[in-house]
Structure formats: structure tokens, C-alpha cells
């Protein structure tokens, strides 16, 4: 019991400190000038539907969904290569502020009926991009299983933790006077094994991410 109380006290102090930092950050942003919106180098609508054997279909969100996401730009595509299918979603925020921030899939997916079975952090080296870190998570809805790989991207930083996303938002705002960010997610149904689905997404990442680099701001 004593150890639990100590751990709880430490957690409470961390939450208090983090909350205080957010309040000071909000005051700072009101006092000093800030670059309101950072545009993409190219609009996501220009992202190709046909690329390296992948054939894409556009999946647009309805107004209700967009009013919740509040993205500056987004891309939602189903891509097929033979019998393989992946979904690629990119949500870009030219500026993050109160009410306009990335929504964590840890809340959105369960809210859509998905139940998390497993989750881990991984990394992968990709040509023209370098080493990226990401979350690989397995979810289930009814009898369906889906493998999700996702990360947050801010000025070439690949972030897998929701709290670190907040810290980067603060640090980039202070250092660069901007805090644009992107949420990038690949997913595919699990047909036979997690390993096979993971391999499929990795190949899609190698095909698409060097191209996506030409869209993200410097």
C-alpha cells in the first residue's frame, strides 16, 4: 500500500507540473506573435491514386466527422495491390491550439467499437526518410481483426506517445514559433497472421513515405 501511495503521489505531481506548463504555454502564446498556419508543400489531394502497383480509392469523411477532427487537410484512401488492401489516413494540422489538435487513436478507435488486443512501439529504416518510430497495435471489432500502424510527425520527429506530442507542441512553438503536426496511420485486415499483415504495411510504408516526404513542410 505504501508503494502504491508513493507511485500515485509521483504521478499526481507529474500531472500537476504538466498542467502548469500547459497554462504557462497558453499565456505565452497570447503574449507573443505566432505563425498561425504552416501549409503543406503540396496539397494532399495531389497524392497519387496509382503508385508502384497500388490502386487507390478515395474515402471522404462526412461533415460531422470533419467537424470533430478539424483538420487543415486530410487524406483517406483504400489502396489495393492484387488481393492485398491497406488503408492510409493522414490528418494534417497547420497549427495546433485549443480545440484544434490531433485526436489520439487510443480514444477514437475504442469509441468506434474497436477493442485493443495488443500494442507495441517499433522502428523501421526507410530510404529517403531514415529511421521512423511508430505504434503497432492490433484491434478487434466483432470477428474482424485489424492491424494499425501509426505515429505523430512534427518537424521530422516521429512521436508515439500522446504526452510527448504535447511536449513537442510546446517546444516547437517556443523554438520555431510554429507547431504544425501530422497524424499518419496505415491499417490492414489480419487475414492469416499479424506478421503477414505487418510485413504488408511495412512494404506500403516503403512505397509511400518517400513520396509523402515531398508534401510535408520543412
Backbone as a ProteinNet text record, in pm:
[ID]
protein_1_A
[PRIMARY]
XXXXXXXXXXXXXXXXXXXXXXXXXXXXXXXXXXXXXXXXXXXXXXXXXXXXXXXXXXXXXXXXXXXXXXXXXXXXXXXXXXXXXXXXXXXXXXXXXXXXXXXXXXXXXXXXXXXXXXXXXXXXXXXXXXXXXXXXXXXXXXXXXXXXXXXXXXXXXXXXXXXXXXXXXXXXXXXXXXXXXXXXXXXXXXXXXXXXXXXXXXXXXXXXXXXXXXXXXX
[TERTIARY]
80.9	0	84.2	194.1	281.3	343.5	388.2	449.5	348	223.6	119.5	93.3	92.4	70.6	184.3	307.7	423.9	415.4	383.2	370.9	260.4	146.7	34.2	71	146.5	190.4	282.6	372.1	463.8	385	286.5	204.5	125.5	71.2	-5.4	81.9	206.8	298.4	332.5	352.7	383.9	268.1	146.7	27.8	14.8	41.2	33	136.1	258.8	365.4	330.7	283.3	248	134.7	35.3	-77.4	-30.1	62.7	116.9	192	268.2	342	245.4	136	36.5	-26.9	-53.8	-111.5	-14.3	112.7	214.4	234	227.4	241.4	127	5.2	-110.3	-95.8	-47.9	-26.2	81.9	186.9	297.9	249.2	165.5	117	28.7	-40.5	-125	-42.5	74.2	155.8	244.3	285.1	381.9	325.2	382.2	335.3	365	284	294.7	250.8	322.6	284.4	157.2	46.6	-83	-92.3	-61.1	-77.2	41.6	93.6	203.6	145.4	147.8	88.3	179.6	119.1	196.2	266.2	373.8	442.7	356.5	277.4	182.1	53.9	-60.3	-186.7	-201.7	-265.6	-281.9	-372.2	-456.4	-539.1	-454.3	-329.3	-240.5	-170.2	-183.2	-118.9	-174.5	-88.1	-134.9	-223.7	-322.4	-407.3	-340.8	-252.2	-184.1	-34.2	23.9	163.9	227.6	331.5	409.9	323.1	224.7	137.3	15.6	7.5	-107.9	-214.9	-339.2	-452.9	-542.7	-561.4	-631.3	-773.1	-853.3	-988.5	-1001.9	-1063.6	-1079.4	-1198.8	-1179.2	-1286.6	-1299.1	-1400.6	-1418.7	-1502.7	-1470.3	-1545.9	-1667.4	-1769	-1886	-1857.1	-1947.3	-1927.2	-1921.5	-1998	-1997.7	-1859.9	-1799.9	-1666.2	-1562.8	-1570.5	-1474.9	-1486.8	-1609.3	-1628.3	-1562.9	-1546.3	-1478.6	-1327.9	-1281.4	-1137	-1073.6	-1141.2	-1096.2	-956.3	-930.2	-800.8	-789	-664.7	-640.9	-655.7	-598.8	-611.5	-610.4	-670	-662.3	-662.6	-616.7	-618.7	-670.3	-768.6	-820.7	-840.1	-758.9	-758.7	-754.6	-821.7	-800.9	-717.5	-605.4	-517.4	-515.1	-521.9	-518.5	-396.9	-335.3	-231.6	-258.1	-319.7	-364	-473.6	-455.6	-554.2	-522.5	-412.2	-372.7	-441.6	-485.4	-550.9	-497.1	-470.1	-434	-519.8	-534.6	-597	-490.2	-483.8	-389.6	-468.9	-444.5	-507.5	-398.9	-408.8	-319.7	-406.5	-391.9	-460.5	-357.3	-363.9	-262.7	-323.8	-251.6	-292.2	-186.6	-223	-128.3	-90.9	-175.5	-149.1	-234	-175.4	-249	-275	-397.4	-434.7	-559.6	-612.4	-724.9	-841.4	-885.2	-997.1	-957.4	-832.5	-784.9	-653.1	-662.3	-544.9	-570.1	-461.8	-471.4	-550.1	-638.3	-715.2	-640.9	-619.4	-546.7	-630.7	-571.6	-645.5	-678.3	-607.9	-636	-774.4	-828.7	-964.5	-1062.4	-1018.4	-1108.4	-1145.7	-1047.1	-1076	-1172.3	-1149.3	-1248.5	-1385.9	-1386.8	-1513	-1588.4	-1515.1	-1577.7	-1606.7	-1587.9	-1620.8	-1505.4	-1382.1	-1264.3	-1208.4	-1172	-1115.6	-968.1	-881.5	-737.4	-694.6	-622.4	-570.2	-422.7	-346.9	-203.8	-152.1	-36.2	23.8	171.8	254.8	397.9	457.4	570.1	645.7	747.7	763.7	860.7	932.6	1031.7	1102	1135.2	1158.6	1188.3	1270.8	1372.9	1454.1	1395.3	1372.2	1311.6	1397.8	1424.4	1508.1	1447.8	1531.9	1495.3	1425	1391.2	1321	1406.3	1472.1	1552.8	1477	1518.5	1456.8	1334	1222	1100	1054.4	990.8	932.4	780.5	712.1	567	506.5	375.9	298.6	238.8	254.2	187.8	84	-42.5	-149.6	-248.8	-289.9	-388.9	-522.1	-627.5	-761.4	-860.4	-968.6	-1073.8	-1210.1	-1296.9	-1437.2	-1520.5	-1596.5	-1670.7	-1574	-1585.3	-1495	-1378.3	-1380	-1276.1	-1156.3	-1038.2	-915.7	-844.1	-791.5	-724.1	-593.3	-488.1	-358.7	-340.4	-307.7	-287.2	-142.1	-81.9	50	34.5	75.7	55.1	162.2	173.3	263.5	222	275.4	259.3	390.8	382.2	503.2	505.3	615.4	633.8	778.2	797.8	931	1032.3	1001	1088.3	1107.4	1027.9	1028.1	910.8	936.9	833.2	796.3	673.5	630.3	524.1	537	442.3	362.9	395.9	333.7	252.4	131.5	43.1	100.6	166.6	225.3	344	423.5	537	489.2	374.7	317.3	290.5	239.7	215	345.8	447.3	576.5	636.4	628.6	681.8	603.2	473.4	391.8	440.7	471.5	521.1	661	749.9	888.6	900.4	826.4	832.3	772.5	669.8	610.9	710.9	785.9	884.6	1006.1	1050.5	1173.3	1153.3	1043.1	1022.6	905.1	828.7	709.3	604	597.1	500.3	486.9	373.8	355.2	271.4	287.2	212.7	246.5	152.4	173	85.8	128.4	50.3	31.8	-84.7	-111	-115.5	-32.9	-22.6	-53.5	-144.3	-187.3	-205.5	-146.5	-168.9	-244.9	-335.4	-403.3	-437.9	-456.4	-494.8	-563	-657.8	-721.1	-619.7	-634.4	-549.3	-619.6	-561.8	-623	-570	-437.8	-378.4	-297	-208.4	-123.6	-88.1	-51.8	-8.5	119	209.1	337.4	317.3	224.5	198	139	47.6	-14	88.4	176.8	281.8	376.7	412.1	501.6	437.5	307.8	235.8	240.1	212.5	214.2	354.4	454.2	592.6	627.3	586	612.6	539.1	417	342.1	410.3	462.3	534.5	657.7	728.8	848	810.4	691	645.9	597.5	523	454.2	528.8	604.4	662.6	768.1	854.4	945.9	870.8	756.1	672.7	609.1	561.5	496.7	592.3	719.7	821.8	819.2	778.4	772.2	650.9	561.7	441.8	453.8	528.9	539.7	624	590.1	669.9	808	904	1040.9	1048.2
-121.2	0	126.2	122.5	239.6	269.8	163.5	182.5	239.7	192	242	390	431.9	571.8	659.2	608	683.2	701.9	592	597.8	694.3	688.2	776.9	922.9	950.1	1087	1139.2	1052.5	1091	1123.4	1038.6	1060.7	1190.6	1216.4	1339	1462.9	1454.9	1567.2	1590.5	1482.1	1495.7	1558.8	1515.9	1572.7	1720.6	1756	1895.6	1981.4	1932	2005.4	2022.3	1914.5	1920.1	2018.8	2019.6	2112.8	2256.9	2279.4	2413.6	2460.3	2370.9	2404.8	2443.1	2370.1	2399.7	2537.3	2571.2	2702.2	2813.6	2797	2897	2909.2	2796.9	2796.6	2874.5	2854.5	2925.5	3076.2	3117.8	3259.6	3315.8	3237.9	3280.6	3302	3210.4	3218.9	3341.4	3385.8	3504.5	3633	3627.6	3748.1	3775.9	3669.9	3687.3	3639	3693.9	3659.4	3513.8	3457.5	3315.6	3294	3207.5	3177.1	3092.5	3148.2	3084.3	2947.3	2940.4	2814.9	2790.7	2669.4	2629.7	2538.4	2579.3	2496.6	2380.2	2278.1	2169.5	2218.9	2152.4	2189.6	2158.2	2052.9	2017.2	1970.7	1998	1956.5	1805.1	1749.9	1604.4	1551.5	1637.9	1596.3	1553.8	1601.9	1568.3	1434.6	1375.8	1247.4	1143.6	1067.2	981.5	865.8	836.3	719.5	592.7	608.8	494.6	511.2	416	432.5	296.7	262.7	141.5	15.9	6.3	-111.4	-100.9	3.7	24.9	103.4	61.1	128.9	180.7	313.4	373.2	417.7	420	475.1	575.9	689.9	796.2	766.8	786.8	771.2	901.7	981.5	1112.2	1101.3	1184.7	1189.9	1280.9	1253.8	1341.6	1466.1	1562.1	1690.1	1674.3	1579.7	1557.4	1511.9	1419.2	1369.2	1479.7	1557.5	1665.6	1772.9	1795.1	1895.7	1852.1	1720.9	1669.2	1671	1626.6	1619.6	1758.5	1848.2	1986.9	1993.4	1908.3	1905	2019.4	2061.1	2158.6	2090.9	1970.7	1886.6	1741.4	1655.3	1513.4	1429.3	1306.6	1207.7	1077.8	1018.8	889.6	803.5	701.4	618.4	469.3	389.8	245.3	212.5	145.6	107.1	-44.7	-91.1	-234.1	-265.5	-377.9	-433	-583.2	-626.7	-766	-788.5	-887.2	-916.9	-846	-771.8	-700	-564.2	-527.9	-398.9	-329.7	-201.2	-119.3	6.8	64.8	196.4	294.3	409.2	514	639.1	684.4	808.2	904.3	1028.6	1135.8	1253.6	1296.2	1415.3	1522.2	1634	1739.8	1861.1	1913.2	2032.3	2140.6	2243.8	2351.5	2429.7	2422.4	2485.6	2414.4	2389.7	2326.2	2427.8	2434.6	2520.3	2461.5	2527.6	2473.1	2440	2315.2	2271.7	2222.8	2248.6	2203.6	2130.4	2004	1922.6	1780.6	1706.1	1567.9	1484.4	1400.5	1309.5	1176.4	1131.2	1006.9	887	793.9	672.4	585.1	605.7	528.5	561.5	676.6	713.2	693.8	728.4	723.6	580.2	488.7	351.7	280.5	285.1	224.4	290.6	421.7	491.9	445.6	384.7	332.5	183	127	-13.8	-110.2	-56.6	-142.3	-168.3	-293.4	-333	-368.1	-305.8	-327.2	-461.3	-538.8	-668.3	-660.8	-578.7	-565.2	-434.8	-391.8	-267	-267.5	-217.5	-205.7	-97.5	-41.7	54.6	-19.5	26	-34.6	74.8	36.6	130.9	61.8	144	92.3	193.8	147.1	234.3	234.9	355.1	369.8	462.8	422	500.3	638.4	741.3	882.3	941.9	859.4	907.3	890.9	775.8	746.5	656	656.8	571.5	639.6	570	622.8	528.5	584.5	505.1	514.2	408.2	405	307	316.9	223.7	117.6	-7.4	-117.3	-175.2	-164.7	-205.2	-296	-399.6	-493.3	-468.5	-447.3	-422	-523.5	-542.2	-633	-568.2	-590.8	-548.3	-666.8	-724.2	-844.8	-957	-1012.9	-1120.7	-1067.8	-936.7	-878.3	-831.1	-856.5	-805.5	-714.2	-604.6	-506.2	-465.5	-458	-413	-267.3	-184.6	-41.5	-5.6	71	129.6	280.1	353.6	498.3	570.8	701.1	788.1	932.6	1020.7	1165.1	1219.7	1314.8	1370.3	1522.4	1572.3	1716.6	1751.9	1824	1867.9	1753.6	1646.6	1530.8	1449.6	1477.5	1395.1	1297.9	1171.3	1068.3	1031.7	1060	1054.6	947.1	866	757	773.9	874.5	892.2	1021.8	1015.5	1131.7	1246.7	1215.1	1319.9	1385.1	1303.7	1360.1	1449.5	1417.9	1504.3	1643.2	1649.8	1778.5	1853.9	1780.9	1844.6	1901.5	1824.6	1873	1993.8	1994.8	2109.1	2235.2	2221	2334.5	2374.9	2277.3	2305.9	2368.6	2314.1	2369.8	2509.8	2532.9	2666.8	2768.2	2728.1	2817.8	2836.7	2727.8	2731.4	2784.8	2742.3	2774.5	2869.9	2900.2	2983.7	2917.5	2784.8	2708.3	2570.4	2505.2	2374.3	2280.4	2293.2	2205.9	2058.7	1971	1828.2	1746	1622	1529	1398.6	1340.2	1206.1	1113.5	1009.5	919.6	778	711.9	578.8	487.1	368.4	260.7	150.5	84.1	-30.2	-133	-256.1	-363.9	-474.1	-543.8	-656.2	-768.4	-837.2	-953.1	-1076.1	-1129.7	-1244.8	-1376.4	-1388.1	-1513.3	-1494.6	-1392.5	-1371.8	-1223.5	-1184.3	-1046.4	-1017.7	-1116.2	-1098.4	-1068.1	-1138.8	-1115.5	-976.9	-936.1	-803.5	-693.6	-715.3	-618	-603.8	-715.7	-713.8	-637.1	-655.7	-585.5	-434.3	-390.8	-247.5	-191	-263.9	-217.3	-192.1	-282.2	-262.5	-139.7	-117.7	1.2	127.7	123.5	238.4	270.6	167.9	190.1	249.9	217.1	271.7	416	446.1	574.5	683.4	647	750.2	837	782	872	975.3	937.1	1030.6	1134	1089.2	1179.6	1285.9	1254.6	1349.7	1478.5	1466.5	1583.8	1672.6	1626.3	1702.2	1774.4	1713.8	1769	1896.8	1994.8	2118.8	2094.7	2178.7	2167.3	2217.3
0	0	0	77.9	86	-49.3	-118	-250.4	-348.8	-341.1	-430.4	-406.1	-279.1	-246.2	-297.6	-285.6	-334.5	-485.6	-555	-701.7	-741.8	-670	-700.3	-677.8	-570.8	-542.7	-652	-698.4	-806.9	-933.6	-965	-1083.9	-1072	-955	-934.6	-951.2	-901.6	-916.5	-1062.9	-1136.2	-1278.9	-1354	-1322.2	-1387.5	-1354.1	-1228.1	-1185.1	-1258.4	-1267.5	-1336.3	-1484.3	-1545.5	-1687.3	-1711.4	-1621.4	-1634	-1619.7	-1527	-1506.4	-1631.1	-1691.9	-1813.5	-1925	-1937.4	-2041.2	-2019	-1893	-1862.4	-1896.9	-1858	-1889.8	-2040.2	-2107.2	-2252.6	-2317.8	-2269	-2323.6	-2304.4	-2187	-2161	-2251.7	-2271.3	-2357.7	-2500.9	-2549.2	-2686.8	-2707.6	-2602.4	-2613.8	-2614.8	-2551.4	-2536.9	-2657.4	-2729.6	-2837.7	-2970.8	-3077.5	-3211.8	-3242.9	-3334.5	-3365.7	-3509.4	-3581	-3718	-3713.9	-3757.3	-3737.6	-3804	-3932.6	-4005.2	-4096.9	-4094.6	-4182.7	-4290.2	-4416.6	-4521	-4560.2	-4616.3	-4675.4	-4801.1	-4838.2	-4962.5	-5084.7	-5072.5	-5177.3	-5109.6	-5172.3	-5113.3	-5119.6	-5017.4	-5010.8	-5121.1	-5178.2	-5292.4	-5411.4	-5416.8	-5527.5	-5507.1	-5391.2	-5363.7	-5460.6	-5529.5	-5639.7	-5594.9	-5678.5	-5657.4	-5710	-5807.2	-5868.2	-5843.8	-5770.1	-5731.7	-5701.9	-5777.9	-5756.6	-5743.2	-5830.3	-5831.9	-5741.9	-5660.5	-5573.6	-5649.4	-5634.6	-5695.9	-5584	-5580.8	-5468.3	-5497.5	-5393.2	-5396.1	-5283.6	-5314.2	-5215.1	-5125.3	-4995.5	-4897.5	-4821.4	-4857	-4794	-4666.8	-4568	-4443.4	-4459.2	-4378.7	-4380.3	-4295.8	-4303.3	-4234.7	-4083.4	-4030.3	-3885.7	-3838.4	-3912.8	-3877	-3888.8	-3995.1	-4016	-3908.3	-3859	-3754	-3623.6	-3606.6	-3487.8	-3506.8	-3623.3	-3650	-3661.3	-3731.5	-3751.4	-3811.9	-3909.5	-3977.4	-4077.2	-4104.2	-4210.5	-4346.2	-4356.1	-4474.7	-4429.3	-4510.9	-4477.4	-4604.5	-4588	-4695.4	-4636.1	-4701.8	-4659.2	-4783.5	-4795.6	-4916.4	-4880.2	-4960.3	-4960.9	-5083.4	-5062.6	-5172.4	-5185.6	-5311.5	-5341.4	-5428.4	-5399.3	-5487	-5493	-5604.3	-5611	-5508.6	-5422.5	-5317.8	-5187.3	-5184.1	-5062.4	-5054.7	-4934.2	-4915.2	-4791.4	-4805.9	-4691	-4692.1	-4576.5	-4565.4	-4519.9	-4583.5	-4546.3	-4508	-4385.6	-4340	-4293.7	-4340.2	-4296.9	-4255.7	-4133.1	-4085.8	-4055.6	-4127.1	-4111	-4042.8	-3942.9	-3869.1	-3889.3	-3963.5	-3990.7	-3867	-3765.7	-3636.2	-3532.3	-3417.1	-3308.4	-3196.8	-3155.9	-3043.9	-2979.7	-2881	-2806.4	-2899.8	-2894.1	-2977	-3114	-3154.9	-3286	-3264.6	-3229.2	-3203.2	-3249.8	-3266.1	-3311.1	-3210.5	-3262.8	-3178.2	-3167.3	-3045.5	-3023.5	-3066.1	-3143.6	-3181	-3060.2	-2949.8	-2828.7	-2773.4	-2815.1	-2775.6	-2891.1	-3011.9	-3128.4	-3166.6	-3167.3	-3209.6	-3114.2	-2982.6	-2892.1	-2904.3	-2931.8	-2949.6	-3073.2	-3168	-3290.5	-3280.7	-3161.3	-3142	-3150.7	-3165.7	-3173.6	-3034.2	-3008	-2879.3	-2898	-2818.9	-2835.5	-2778.5	-2860.3	-2817.5	-2778	-2850.8	-2820.6	-2877.7	-2825.8	-2871.7	-2836.7	-2926.9	-2901.1	-2988.9	-2945	-3025.6	-3109.2	-3233.9	-3324.1	-3401.3	-3479.3	-3566	-3698	-3800.2	-3933.8	-4009.5	-4080.1	-4165.4	-4305.7	-4359	-4490.6	-4574.7	-4695.9	-4787.1	-4810.8	-4810.1	-4828.1	-4706.7	-4610.9	-4492.6	-4368.1	-4355.5	-4238	-4142.2	-4019.3	-3918.4	-3860.3	-3863.5	-3804.3	-3692.5	-3592.3	-3485.3	-3496	-3456	-3471.1	-3372.2	-3357.9	-3276.3	-3367.9	-3329.6	-3399.9	-3304.4	-3338.6	-3247.6	-3319.4	-3250.1	-3302.5	-3233.1	-3314.7	-3261.6	-3319.5	-3247.8	-3292.6	-3276	-3375.6	-3369.4	-3415.3	-3325	-3359.4	-3390.8	-3510.6	-3553.1	-3637.5	-3667.3	-3751.9	-3668.7	-3720.8	-3660.2	-3759.8	-3710	-3795	-3728	-3809.8	-3759.7	-3798	-3698.9	-3719.3	-3689.6	-3778.6	-3754.7	-3769.4	-3665.6	-3669.3	-3589.3	-3616.6	-3541.8	-3564.1	-3480.9	-3497.2	-3551.6	-3643.2	-3704.5	-3687.7	-3629.7	-3611.6	-3645.6	-3753.4	-3796.7	-3792.6	-3864.9	-3880.6	-3752.5	-3650.4	-3529	-3538.6	-3507.3	-3512.7	-3369.1	-3332.2	-3193	-3177	-3070.9	-3048.6	-2919.2	-2841.3	-2710.5	-2708	-2652.2	-2650.3	-2568.1	-2455.7	-2373.1	-2443.2	-2514	-2587.7	-2700.8	-2756.8	-2860.7	-2804.2	-2681.3	-2616.4	-2593.2	-2547.2	-2521.8	-2649.7	-2759.1	-2886.7	-2935.5	-2910.3	-2949.5	-2877.8	-2749.5	-2672.3	-2718.1	-2729.5	-2765.2	-2903.9	-3000.3	-3135.8	-3141.7	-3060.4	-3055.9	-3002	-2900.2	-2841.2	-2932.2	-2992.6	-3071.9	-3212.6	-3277.4	-3418.6	-3442.5	-3336.5	-3349.4	-3438.2	-3435.2	-3512.4	-3448.4	-3468.4	-3405.4	-3492.9	-3624.4	-3714.2	-3687.6	-3718.6	-3693.2	-3787.3	-3806.3	-3888	-3811.6	-3827.9	-3778	-3898.3	-3897.6	-4012.3	-3966	-4037.8	-3996.9	-4117.7	-4110.1	-4205.3	-4132.4	-4202.4	-4141	-4248	-4202.9	-4294	-4213.7	-4274.2	-4203.2	-4179.9	-4067.7	-4039.1	-4096.2	-4204.2	-4270.9	-4215.4	-4204.4	-4157.9	-4029.8	-4029	-3911.7	-3898.7	-3776.1	-3751.5	-3828.3	-3832.8	-3900.9	-4049.5	-4112.2	-4255	-4277.5	-4191.5	-4203.1	-4178.4	-4081	-4051.1	-4169	-4229.9	-4346.7	-4462.4	-4481.7	-4588.1	-4566.1	-4443.3	-4415.2	-4428.6	-4384.4	-4397.7	-4544.4	-4631.9	-4775.2	-4828.2	-4781.5	-4822.5	-4771.6	-4650.7	-4595.2	-4679.6	-4721.2	-4805.5	-4940.4	-4989.5	-5118.1	-5105.3	-4997.5	-4989.3	-4911.8	-4809.7	-4723.8	-4792	-4880.3	-4952.1	-5035.4	-5089.2	-5165.6	-5073	-4957.7	-4863.5	-4812	-4809.7	-4763.1	-4845.6	-4972.2	-5060.2	-5032	-4945.4	-4912.4	-4777.9	-4685.5	-4551.2	-4550.2	-4468.2	-4461	-4403.4	-4441.8	-4391	-4247.1
[MASK]
++++++++++++++++++++++++++++++++++++++++++++++++++++++++++++++++++++++++++++++++++++++++++++++++++++++++++++++++++++++++++++++++++++++++++++++++++++++++++++++++++++++++++++++++++++++++++++++++++++++++++++++++++++++++++

